[in-house]
PDB file of C-alpha atoms and ligand atoms in Angstrom:
ATOM      1  CA  MET J   1      23.188   3.067   4.727  1.00  0.00           C
ATOM      2  CA  ALA J   2      22.885   2.098   8.415  1.00  0.00           C
ATOM      3  CA  GLY J   3      19.513   2.776  10.010  1.00  0.00           C
ATOM      4  CA  TYR J   4      17.629   2.697   6.704  1.00  0.00           C
ATOM      5  CA  GLY J   5      14.789   0.146   6.455  1.00  0.00           C
ATOM      6  CA  PRO J   6      11.658  -0.339   4.311  1.00  0.00           C
ATOM      7  CA  GLU J   7       9.755   2.173   6.472  1.00  0.00           C
ATOM      8  CA  THR J   8      12.419   4.903   6.603  1.00  0.00           C
ATOM      9  CA  TYR J   9      11.600   6.789   3.398  1.00  0.00           C
ATOM     10  CA  GLY J  10       7.893   6.997   4.206  1.00  0.00           C
ATOM     11  CA  ASP J  11       8.285   7.746   7.896  1.00  0.00           C
ATOM     12  CA  ARG J  12      10.608  10.667   7.182  1.00  0.00           C
ATOM     13  CA  ILE J  13       8.737  12.180   4.235  1.00  0.00           C
ATOM     14  CA  ALA J  14       5.081  11.581   5.220  1.00  0.00           C
ATOM     15  CA  GLU J  15       4.587  15.076   6.640  1.00  0.00           C
ATOM     16  CA  ILE J  16       5.423  16.830   3.364  1.00  0.00           C
ATOM     17  CA  TYR J  17       4.843  14.058   0.766  1.00  0.00           C
ATOM     18  CA  ASP J  18       1.495  15.352  -0.526  1.00  0.00           C
ATOM     19  CA  GLU J  19       2.670  18.961  -0.556  1.00  0.00           C
ATOM     20  CA  TRP J  20       5.584  17.961  -2.816  1.00  0.00           C
ATOM     21  CA  TYR J  21       4.036  15.245  -4.969  1.00  0.00           C
ATOM     22  CA  ALA J  22       0.225  15.018  -4.803  1.00  0.00           C
ATOM     23  CA  GLU J  23      -0.175  17.462  -7.673  1.00  0.00           C
ATOM     24  CA  ALA J  24       3.327  17.423  -9.166  1.00  0.00           C
ATOM     25  CA  PRO J  25       2.842  17.709 -12.962  1.00  0.00           C
ATOM     26  CA  PHE J  26       5.746  15.351 -13.756  1.00  0.00           C
ATOM     27  CA  LEU J  27       3.883  12.505 -12.030  1.00  0.00           C
ATOM     28  CA  GLU J  28       0.880  12.836 -14.384  1.00  0.00           C
ATOM     29  CA  THR J  29      -1.482  11.586 -11.688  1.00  0.00           C
ATOM     30  CA  GLU J  30      -4.638  12.019 -13.774  1.00  0.00           C
ATOM     31  CA  ALA J  31      -3.241  10.159 -16.787  1.00  0.00           C
ATOM     32  CA  SER J  32      -1.922   7.456 -14.428  1.00  0.00           C
ATOM     33  CA  VAL J  33      -5.357   6.920 -12.925  1.00  0.00           C
ATOM     34  CA  ASP J  34      -6.950   6.795 -16.403  1.00  0.00           C
ATOM     35  CA  LEU J  35      -4.581   4.054 -17.559  1.00  0.00           C
ATOM     36  CA  LEU J  36      -4.772   2.084 -14.307  1.00  0.00           C
ATOM     37  CA  ALA J  37      -8.584   2.223 -14.368  1.00  0.00           C
ATOM     38  CA  GLU J  38      -8.642   0.967 -17.952  1.00  0.00           C
ATOM     39  CA  LEU J  39      -6.342  -1.959 -17.128  1.00  0.00           C
ATOM     40  CA  ALA J  40      -8.355  -2.796 -14.007  1.00  0.00           C
ATOM     41  CA  GLY J  41     -11.727  -2.924 -15.763  1.00  0.00           C
ATOM     42  CA  ASP J  42     -14.121  -4.416 -13.243  1.00  0.00           C
ATOM     43  CA  GLY J  43     -11.356  -6.428 -11.522  1.00  0.00           C
ATOM     44  CA  LEU J  44      -9.668  -6.203  -8.159  1.00  0.00           C
ATOM     45  CA  VAL J  45      -6.572  -3.974  -7.855  1.00  0.00           C
ATOM     46  CA  LEU J  46      -3.540  -4.082  -5.546  1.00  0.00           C
ATOM     47  CA  GLU J  47      -1.137  -1.157  -5.177  1.00  0.00           C
ATOM     48  CA  LEU J  48       2.311  -2.059  -3.868  1.00  0.00           C
ATOM     49  CA  ALA J  49       3.596   0.871  -1.737  1.00  0.00           C
ATOM     50  CA  ILE J  50       0.256   2.654  -1.630  1.00  0.00           C
ATOM     51  CA  GLY J  51       1.607   5.584   0.418  1.00  0.00           C
ATOM     52  CA  THR J  52      -0.830   8.426   1.040  1.00  0.00           C
ATOM     53  CA  GLY J  53      -3.202   7.165  -1.671  1.00  0.00           C
ATOM     54  CA  ARG J  54      -2.259   9.573  -4.484  1.00  0.00           C
ATOM     55  CA  LEU J  55      -3.371   6.935  -7.021  1.00  0.00           C
ATOM     56  CA  ALA J  56      -5.463   4.525  -4.963  1.00  0.00           C
ATOM     57  CA  LEU J  57      -7.995   7.098  -3.753  1.00  0.00           C
ATOM     58  CA  PRO J  58      -9.002   8.420  -7.193  1.00  0.00           C
ATOM     59  CA  LEU J  59      -9.161   4.817  -8.447  1.00  0.00           C
ATOM     60  CA  ALA J  60     -11.451   3.882  -5.560  1.00  0.00           C
ATOM     61  CA  GLY J  61     -13.465   7.013  -6.372  1.00  0.00           C
ATOM     62  CA  ARG J  62     -14.200   5.476  -9.789  1.00  0.00           C
ATOM     63  CA  GLY J  63     -15.790   2.480  -8.087  1.00  0.00           C
ATOM     64  CA  ILE J  64     -12.753   0.195  -8.392  1.00  0.00           C
ATOM     65  CA  GLU J  65     -11.897  -2.008  -5.402  1.00  0.00           C
ATOM     66  CA  VAL J  66      -8.308  -1.199  -4.457  1.00  0.00           C
ATOM     67  CA  HIS J  67      -6.145  -2.838  -1.780  1.00  0.00           C
ATOM     68  CA  GLY J  68      -2.693  -1.702  -0.716  1.00  0.00           C
ATOM     69  CA  ILE J  69       0.565  -2.650   0.957  1.00  0.00           C
ATOM     70  CA  ASP J  70       3.007  -0.258   2.633  1.00  0.00           C
ATOM     71  CA  ALA J  71       5.749  -0.394   5.269  1.00  0.00           C
ATOM     72  CA  SER J  72       5.273   3.120   6.675  1.00  0.00           C
ATOM     73  CA  GLU J  73       2.620   3.710   9.325  1.00  0.00           C
ATOM     74  CA  ALA J  74       3.143   7.461   8.884  1.00  0.00           C
ATOM     75  CA  MET J  75       2.286   7.343   5.153  1.00  0.00           C
ATOM     76  CA  VAL J  76      -0.762   5.150   5.731  1.00  0.00           C
ATOM     77  CA  ALA J  77      -1.925   7.495   8.520  1.00  0.00           C
ATOM     78  CA  LYS J  78      -2.011  10.283   5.892  1.00  0.00           C
ATOM     79  CA  LEU J  79      -4.108   8.048   3.613  1.00  0.00           C
ATOM     80  CA  ARG J  80      -6.509   7.340   6.478  1.00  0.00           C
ATOM     81  CA  GLU J  81      -7.042  11.076   7.120  1.00  0.00           C
ATOM     82  CA  LYS J  82      -8.465  11.612   3.608  1.00  0.00           C
ATOM     83  CA  PRO J  83     -12.088  11.095   2.537  1.00  0.00           C
ATOM     84  CA  GLY J  84     -12.502   7.397   1.681  1.00  0.00           C
ATOM     85  CA  GLY J  85      -9.028   6.597   3.011  1.00  0.00           C
ATOM     86  CA  ASP J  86     -10.412   4.518   5.857  1.00  0.00           C
ATOM     87  CA  ARG J  87     -12.203   2.189   3.418  1.00  0.00           C
ATOM     88  CA  ILE J  88      -9.087   0.944   1.562  1.00  0.00           C
ATOM     89  CA  PRO J  89      -7.718  -2.279   3.069  1.00  0.00           C
ATOM     90  CA  VAL J  90      -3.965  -1.860   3.640  1.00  0.00           C
ATOM     91  CA  THR J  91      -1.554  -4.625   4.682  1.00  0.00           C
ATOM     92  CA  MET J  92       1.470  -3.347   6.580  1.00  0.00           C
ATOM     93  CA  GLY J  93       4.757  -4.939   5.502  1.00  0.00           C
ATOM     94  CA  ASP J  94       7.472  -5.159   2.863  1.00  0.00           C
ATOM     95  CA  PHE J  95       5.816  -5.081  -0.555  1.00  0.00           C
ATOM     96  CA  ALA J  96       8.419  -7.544  -1.935  1.00  0.00           C
ATOM     97  CA  ASP J  97       6.492 -10.201   0.010  1.00  0.00           C
ATOM     98  CA  VAL J  98       3.127  -9.253  -1.531  1.00  0.00           C
ATOM     99  CA  GLY J  99       1.711 -10.583   1.740  1.00  0.00           C
ATOM    100  CA  VAL J 100      -1.975 -10.631   0.813  1.00  0.00           C
ATOM    101  CA  ASP J 101      -4.573 -13.279  -0.021  1.00  0.00           C
ATOM    102  CA  GLY J 102      -6.441 -13.481  -3.274  1.00  0.00           C
ATOM    103  CA  SER J 103      -5.755 -12.717  -6.893  1.00  0.00           C
ATOM    104  CA  TYR J 104      -5.880  -9.407  -8.700  1.00  0.00           C
ATOM    105  CA  ARG J 105      -6.615  -8.196 -12.236  1.00  0.00           C
ATOM    106  CA  LEU J 106      -4.042  -5.422 -11.755  1.00  0.00           C
ATOM    107  CA  ILE J 107      -1.073  -5.130  -9.419  1.00  0.00           C
ATOM    108  CA  TYR J 108       1.012  -1.981  -9.813  1.00  0.00           C
ATOM    109  CA  VAL J 109       3.931  -0.146  -8.264  1.00  0.00           C
ATOM    110  CA  ALA J 110       4.366   3.471  -9.396  1.00  0.00           C
ATOM    111  CA  PHE J 111       6.741   6.422  -9.033  1.00  0.00           C
ATOM    112  CA  ASN J 112      10.039   4.453  -9.147  1.00  0.00           C
ATOM    113  CA  THR J 113       9.142   2.533  -6.013  1.00  0.00           C
ATOM    114  CA  LEU J 114      10.114  -0.912  -7.356  1.00  0.00           C
ATOM    115  CA  PHE J 115      13.665   0.481  -7.051  1.00  0.00           C
ATOM    116  CA  ALA J 116      13.101   0.994  -3.301  1.00  0.00           C
ATOM    117  CA  LEU J 117      13.813  -2.737  -3.056  1.00  0.00           C
ATOM    118  CA  LEU J 118      17.562  -2.529  -2.615  1.00  0.00           C
ATOM    119  CA  THR J 119      18.793  -5.857  -4.025  1.00  0.00           C
ATOM    120  CA  GLN J 120      18.216  -7.790  -7.234  1.00  0.00           C
ATOM    121  CA  GLU J 121      16.987 -10.650  -5.055  1.00  0.00           C
ATOM    122  CA  ASP J 122      14.249  -8.504  -3.462  1.00  0.00           C
ATOM    123  CA  GLN J 123      13.154  -7.080  -6.816  1.00  0.00           C
ATOM    124  CA  LEU J 124      12.951 -10.582  -8.299  1.00  0.00           C
ATOM    125  CA  ARG J 125      11.018 -11.744  -5.234  1.00  0.00           C
ATOM    126  CA  CYS J 126       8.565  -8.913  -5.844  1.00  0.00           C
ATOM    127  CA  PHE J 127       8.009  -9.983  -9.468  1.00  0.00           C
ATOM    128  CA  THR J 128       7.566 -13.617  -8.399  1.00  0.00           C
ATOM    129  CA  ASN J 129       5.149 -12.816  -5.579  1.00  0.00           C
ATOM    130  CA  ALA J 130       3.182 -10.372  -7.731  1.00  0.00           C
ATOM    131  CA  ALA J 131       2.864 -13.014 -10.474  1.00  0.00           C
ATOM    132  CA  ALA J 132       1.518 -15.486  -7.899  1.00  0.00           C
ATOM    133  CA  HIS J 133      -1.289 -13.036  -7.026  1.00  0.00           C
ATOM    134  CA  LEU J 134      -2.435 -12.210 -10.563  1.00  0.00           C
ATOM    135  CA  SER J 135      -5.662 -13.597 -11.989  1.00  0.00           C
ATOM    136  CA  ASP J 136      -5.234 -15.506 -15.282  1.00  0.00           C
ATOM    137  CA  ASP J 137      -5.854 -12.317 -17.262  1.00  0.00           C
ATOM    138  CA  GLY J 138      -4.099 -10.131 -14.662  1.00  0.00           C
ATOM    139  CA  VAL J 139      -1.222  -7.730 -15.312  1.00  0.00           C
ATOM    140  CA  PHE J 140       1.649  -6.321 -13.265  1.00  0.00           C
ATOM    141  CA  LEU J 141       2.488  -2.679 -14.061  1.00  0.00           C
ATOM    142  CA  ILE J 142       5.594  -0.791 -13.018  1.00  0.00           C
ATOM    143  CA  GLU J 143       6.560   2.869 -13.500  1.00  0.00           C
ATOM    144  CA  VAL J 144      10.286   3.501 -13.092  1.00  0.00           C
ATOM    145  CA  PHE J 145      12.937   5.896 -14.386  1.00  0.00           C
ATOM    146  CA  PHE J 146      15.391   4.893 -17.112  1.00  0.00           C
ATOM    147  CA  PRO J 147      18.778   5.032 -15.351  1.00  0.00           C
ATOM    148  CA  ASP J 148      20.920   7.998 -16.430  1.00  0.00           C
ATOM    149  CA  LEU J 149      24.403   7.278 -15.137  1.00  0.00           C
ATOM    150  CA  ALA J 150      25.753  10.473 -16.731  1.00  0.00           C
ATOM    151  CA  ARG J 151      24.217  12.269 -13.745  1.00  0.00           C
ATOM    152  CA  PHE J 152      27.131  11.112 -11.609  1.00  0.00           C
ATOM    153  CA  ASP J 153      30.651  12.471 -11.526  1.00  0.00           C
ATOM    154  CA  ARG J 154      33.090  10.077  -9.808  1.00  0.00           C
ATOM    155  CA  ASN J 155      30.089   8.242  -8.403  1.00  0.00           C
ATOM    156  CA  GLN J 156      28.575  11.218  -6.644  1.00  0.00           C
ATOM    157  CA  ARG J 157      26.194  14.095  -7.374  1.00  0.00           C
ATOM    158  CA  PHE J 158      25.315  17.269  -5.542  1.00  0.00           C
ATOM    159  CA  GLN J 159      22.365  19.209  -6.929  1.00  0.00           C
ATOM    160  CA  THR J 160      20.914  22.570  -5.958  1.00  0.00           C
ATOM    161  CA  ASN J 161      17.163  22.391  -6.616  1.00  0.00           C
ATOM    162  CA  SER J 162      16.164  25.861  -5.443  1.00  0.00           C
ATOM    163  CA  VAL J 163      17.571  28.834  -3.603  1.00  0.00           C
ATOM    164  CA  SER J 164      15.669  31.661  -1.929  1.00  0.00           C
ATOM    165  CA  PRO J 165      16.528  34.144   0.844  1.00  0.00           C
ATOM    166  CA  THR J 166      14.787  31.821   3.317  1.00  0.00           C
ATOM    167  CA  GLU J 167      15.351  28.297   1.997  1.00  0.00           C
ATOM    168  CA  VAL J 168      17.941  26.201   0.127  1.00  0.00           C
ATOM    169  CA  ASN J 169      16.857  22.874  -1.327  1.00  0.00           C
ATOM    170  CA  LEU J 170      19.558  20.319  -2.237  1.00  0.00           C
ATOM    171  CA  ASP J 171      20.121  16.668  -3.177  1.00  0.00           C
ATOM    172  CA  ALA J 172      23.299  14.812  -2.157  1.00  0.00           C
ATOM    173  CA  SER J 173      23.857  11.357  -3.678  1.00  0.00           C
ATOM    174  CA  ARG J 174      26.430   8.557  -3.722  1.00  0.00           C
ATOM    175  CA  HIS J 175      26.382   6.024  -6.554  1.00  0.00           C
ATOM    176  CA  ASP J 176      27.617   2.431  -6.297  1.00  0.00           C
ATOM    177  CA  PRO J 177      27.651   1.140  -9.895  1.00  0.00           C
ATOM    178  CA  LEU J 178      28.473  -2.415  -8.780  1.00  0.00           C
ATOM    179  CA  ALA J 179      25.374  -2.747  -6.602  1.00  0.00           C
ATOM    180  CA  GLN J 180      23.386  -0.402  -8.919  1.00  0.00           C
ATOM    181  CA  ARG J 181      22.634   1.586  -5.773  1.00  0.00           C
ATOM    182  CA  VAL J 182      22.073   5.304  -5.292  1.00  0.00           C
ATOM    183  CA  ASP J 183      21.874   6.517  -1.699  1.00  0.00           C
ATOM    184  CA  SER J 184      20.573  10.081  -1.496  1.00  0.00           C
ATOM    185  CA  VAL J 185      19.496  12.630   1.045  1.00  0.00           C
ATOM    186  CA  HIS J 186      17.175  15.451   0.079  1.00  0.00           C
ATOM    187  CA  VAL J 187      18.242  18.414   2.236  1.00  0.00           C
ATOM    188  CA  VAL J 188      16.120  21.456   3.090  1.00  0.00           C
ATOM    189  CA  LEU J 189      18.023  24.266   4.832  1.00  0.00           C
ATOM    190  CA  THR J 190      16.179  27.125   6.501  1.00  0.00           C
ATOM    191  CA  GLU J 191      17.073  29.571   9.251  1.00  0.00           C
ATOM    192  CA  GLY J 192      14.896  27.413  11.510  1.00  0.00           C
ATOM    193  CA  GLY J 193      17.058  24.340  10.934  1.00  0.00           C
ATOM    194  CA  THR J 194      17.917  21.495   8.567  1.00  0.00           C
ATOM    195  CA  LYS J 195      15.554  18.745   7.382  1.00  0.00           C
ATOM    196  CA  LEU J 196      16.924  15.525   5.899  1.00  0.00           C
ATOM    197  CA  TYR J 197      14.819  13.199   3.724  1.00  0.00           C
ATOM    198  CA  PRO J 198      16.756  10.015   2.848  1.00  0.00           C
ATOM    199  CA  VAL J 199      15.918   7.903  -0.210  1.00  0.00           C
ATOM    200  CA  ASN J 200      17.903   4.838  -1.247  1.00  0.00           C
ATOM    201  CA  LEU J 201      17.338   3.065  -4.564  1.00  0.00           C
ATOM    202  CA  ARG J 202      18.608   0.131  -6.581  1.00  0.00           C
ATOM    203  CA  TYR J 203      18.083   0.958 -10.263  1.00  0.00           C
ATOM    204  CA  ALA J 204      17.739  -1.571 -13.072  1.00  0.00           C
ATOM    205  CA  PHE J 205      17.618  -1.209 -16.839  1.00  0.00           C
ATOM    206  CA  PRO J 206      14.538  -2.456 -18.716  1.00  0.00           C
ATOM    207  CA  SER J 207      16.385  -5.545 -19.951  1.00  0.00           C
ATOM    208  CA  GLU J 208      17.047  -6.720 -16.371  1.00  0.00           C
ATOM    209  CA  LEU J 209      13.452  -6.013 -15.362  1.00  0.00           C
ATOM    210  CA  ASP J 210      12.173  -8.019 -18.336  1.00  0.00           C
ATOM    211  CA  LEU J 211      14.408 -10.931 -17.356  1.00  0.00           C
ATOM    212  CA  MET J 212      13.110 -10.808 -13.770  1.00  0.00           C
ATOM    213  CA  ALA J 213       9.601 -10.917 -15.192  1.00  0.00           C
ATOM    214  CA  ARG J 214      10.470 -13.955 -17.312  1.00  0.00           C
ATOM    215  CA  LEU J 215      11.930 -15.724 -14.283  1.00  0.00           C
ATOM    216  CA  ALA J 216       8.608 -15.020 -12.564  1.00  0.00           C
ATOM    217  CA  GLY J 217       6.666 -16.554 -15.456  1.00  0.00           C
ATOM    218  CA  LEU J 218       5.586 -13.223 -16.964  1.00  0.00           C
ATOM    219  CA  GLU J 219       6.343 -11.494 -20.245  1.00  0.00           C
ATOM    220  CA  LEU J 220       6.388  -7.880 -21.354  1.00  0.00           C
ATOM    221  CA  LYS J 221       3.040  -6.931 -22.920  1.00  0.00           C
ATOM    222  CA  GLU J 222       3.480  -3.158 -23.264  1.00  0.00           C
ATOM    223  CA  ARG J 223       6.157  -0.553 -22.619  1.00  0.00           C
ATOM    224  CA  TRP J 224       5.370   3.143 -22.885  1.00  0.00           C
ATOM    225  CA  GLY J 225       7.459   6.251 -22.275  1.00  0.00           C
ATOM    226  CA  GLY J 226       4.743   7.694 -20.004  1.00  0.00           C
ATOM    227  CA  TRP J 227       1.244   7.262 -18.647  1.00  0.00           C
ATOM    228  CA  ALA J 228      -0.426   8.686 -21.766  1.00  0.00           C
ATOM    229  CA  ARG J 229       1.033   5.732 -23.716  1.00  0.00           C
ATOM    230  CA  GLU J 230       3.794   7.829 -25.271  1.00  0.00           C
ATOM    231  CA  PRO J 231       6.217   5.731 -27.336  1.00  0.00           C
ATOM    232  CA  PHE J 232       9.240   4.469 -25.407  1.00  0.00           C
ATOM    233  CA  THR J 233      12.338   5.856 -27.168  1.00  0.00           C
ATOM    234  CA  VAL J 234      16.026   6.572 -26.474  1.00  0.00           C
ATOM    235  CA  SER J 235      14.878   9.975 -25.162  1.00  0.00           C
ATOM    236  CA  SER J 236      12.430   8.513 -22.622  1.00  0.00           C
ATOM    237  CA  GLN J 237      13.371   9.310 -19.053  1.00  0.00           C
ATOM    238  CA  ARG J 238      11.072   6.676 -17.629  1.00  0.00           C
ATOM    239  CA  HIS J 239       8.862   3.800 -18.678  1.00  0.00           C
ATOM    240  CA  VAL J 240       5.512   2.362 -17.801  1.00  0.00           C
ATOM    241  CA  SER J 241       5.800  -1.387 -18.387  1.00  0.00           C
ATOM    242  CA  VAL J 242       3.025  -3.952 -18.266  1.00  0.00           C
ATOM    243  CA  TYR J 243       3.704  -7.662 -17.728  1.00  0.00           C
ATOM    244  CA  GLY J 244       1.305 -10.562 -17.995  1.00  0.00           C
ATOM    245  CA  ARG J 245       1.252 -14.306 -18.577  1.00  0.00           C
TER     246      ARG J 245
HETATM  247  C1  LIG A   1       7.425   7.446  -3.517  1.00  0.00           C
HETATM  248  S1  LIG A   1       6.233   6.828  -2.369  1.00  0.00           S
HETATM  249  C2  LIG A   1       4.950   6.307  -3.490  1.00  0.00           C
HETATM  250  C3  LIG A   1       3.584   6.324  -2.865  1.00  0.00           C
HETATM  251  C4  LIG A   1       2.445   6.121  -3.864  1.00  0.00           C
HETATM  252  N1  LIG A   1       2.577   4.834  -4.505  1.00  0.00           N
HETATM  253  C5  LIG A   1       2.449   7.210  -4.914  1.00  0.00           C
HETATM  254  O1  LIG A   1       2.701   6.896  -6.071  1.00  0.00           O
HETATM  255  O2  LIG A   1       2.235   8.367  -4.544  1.00  0.00           O
HETATM  256  C6  LIG A   1       6.969   5.310  -1.879  1.00  0.00           C
HETATM  257  C7  LIG A   1       6.153   4.499  -0.893  1.00  0.00           C
HETATM  258  O3  LIG A   1       6.758   3.221  -0.784  1.00  0.00           O
HETATM  259  C8  LIG A   1       6.774   2.800   0.559  1.00  0.00           C
HETATM  260  N2  LIG A   1       7.844   1.787   0.648  1.00  0.00           N
HETATM  261  C9  LIG A   1       9.159   1.953   0.357  1.00  0.00           C
HETATM  262  N3  LIG A   1       9.811   0.784   0.483  1.00  0.00           N
HETATM  263  C10 LIG A   1       8.885  -0.140   0.868  1.00  0.00           C
HETATM  264  C11 LIG A   1       8.927  -1.527   1.137  1.00  0.00           C
HETATM  265  N4  LIG A   1      10.061  -2.229   0.999  1.00  0.00           N
HETATM  266  N5  LIG A   1       7.768  -2.153   1.474  1.00  0.00           N
HETATM  267  C12 LIG A   1       6.609  -1.460   1.604  1.00  0.00           C
HETATM  268  N6  LIG A   1       6.506  -0.138   1.347  1.00  0.00           N
HETATM  269  C13 LIG A   1       7.629   0.513   0.980  1.00  0.00           C
HETATM  270  C14 LIG A   1       6.968   4.064   1.337  1.00  0.00           C
HETATM  271  O4  LIG A   1       6.562   3.934   2.675  1.00  0.00           O
HETATM  272  C15 LIG A   1       6.117   5.041   0.526  1.00  0.00           C
HETATM  273  O5  LIG A   1       4.787   5.041   1.001  1.00  0.00           O
END
């Protein structure tokens, strides 16, 4: 999609991101923070695509030292506005580069954001660079959806999320199964005008992710169907996967 870069998603959604997601039950933020804190122990933590700090701020609130990377100034500005948000070191840039110094006990990328890297090459680069910044006992955790290709009819999907007398909320998507790409626009229609929130993804199945990890010198240590360590089964819509040496 022309005009779509690493910063586009965040720059366009920053204004309403927390309203939509900060307390969204399906994200299980509290359970996420519990698991991340347990894996971090007393070690240093790096969040790839830290955004507005939905996870990083409560982790920091538990006394854990958290650093972040993000490409969107607008998202990081929202983090900075919150209590404690000015004390989290954030590196601006593409998280595939993992452009930081030092080594971490825990590096994580949540809420499907590994798939925001739009080629296999970039996703592999992310695994490799994350591995290079892990301490010997460090782990790399990802939370991503399990691809459901039945969502698409002739490689497209149009979904009506909600309808009211004052607002219509839609998702329009195109699927490219060869590139494993889904380019979507979340559309909000009101009498005041139309708002467009683009989000492009490259999905991968767990087997491909595990192979990327192996190429990066890591192996799968745990795979759960959710943040509360639910078993990963054929019914799981997502997985939380932990890789280490
Ligand atoms: C869905 S939000 C997740 C934010 C936060 N991790 C959370 O779980 O609430 C995705 C974040 O990834 C950032 N992002 C997307 N692609 C990126 C890239 N290639 N490099 C750095 N940040 C990126 C966006 O700016 C946004 O802050």
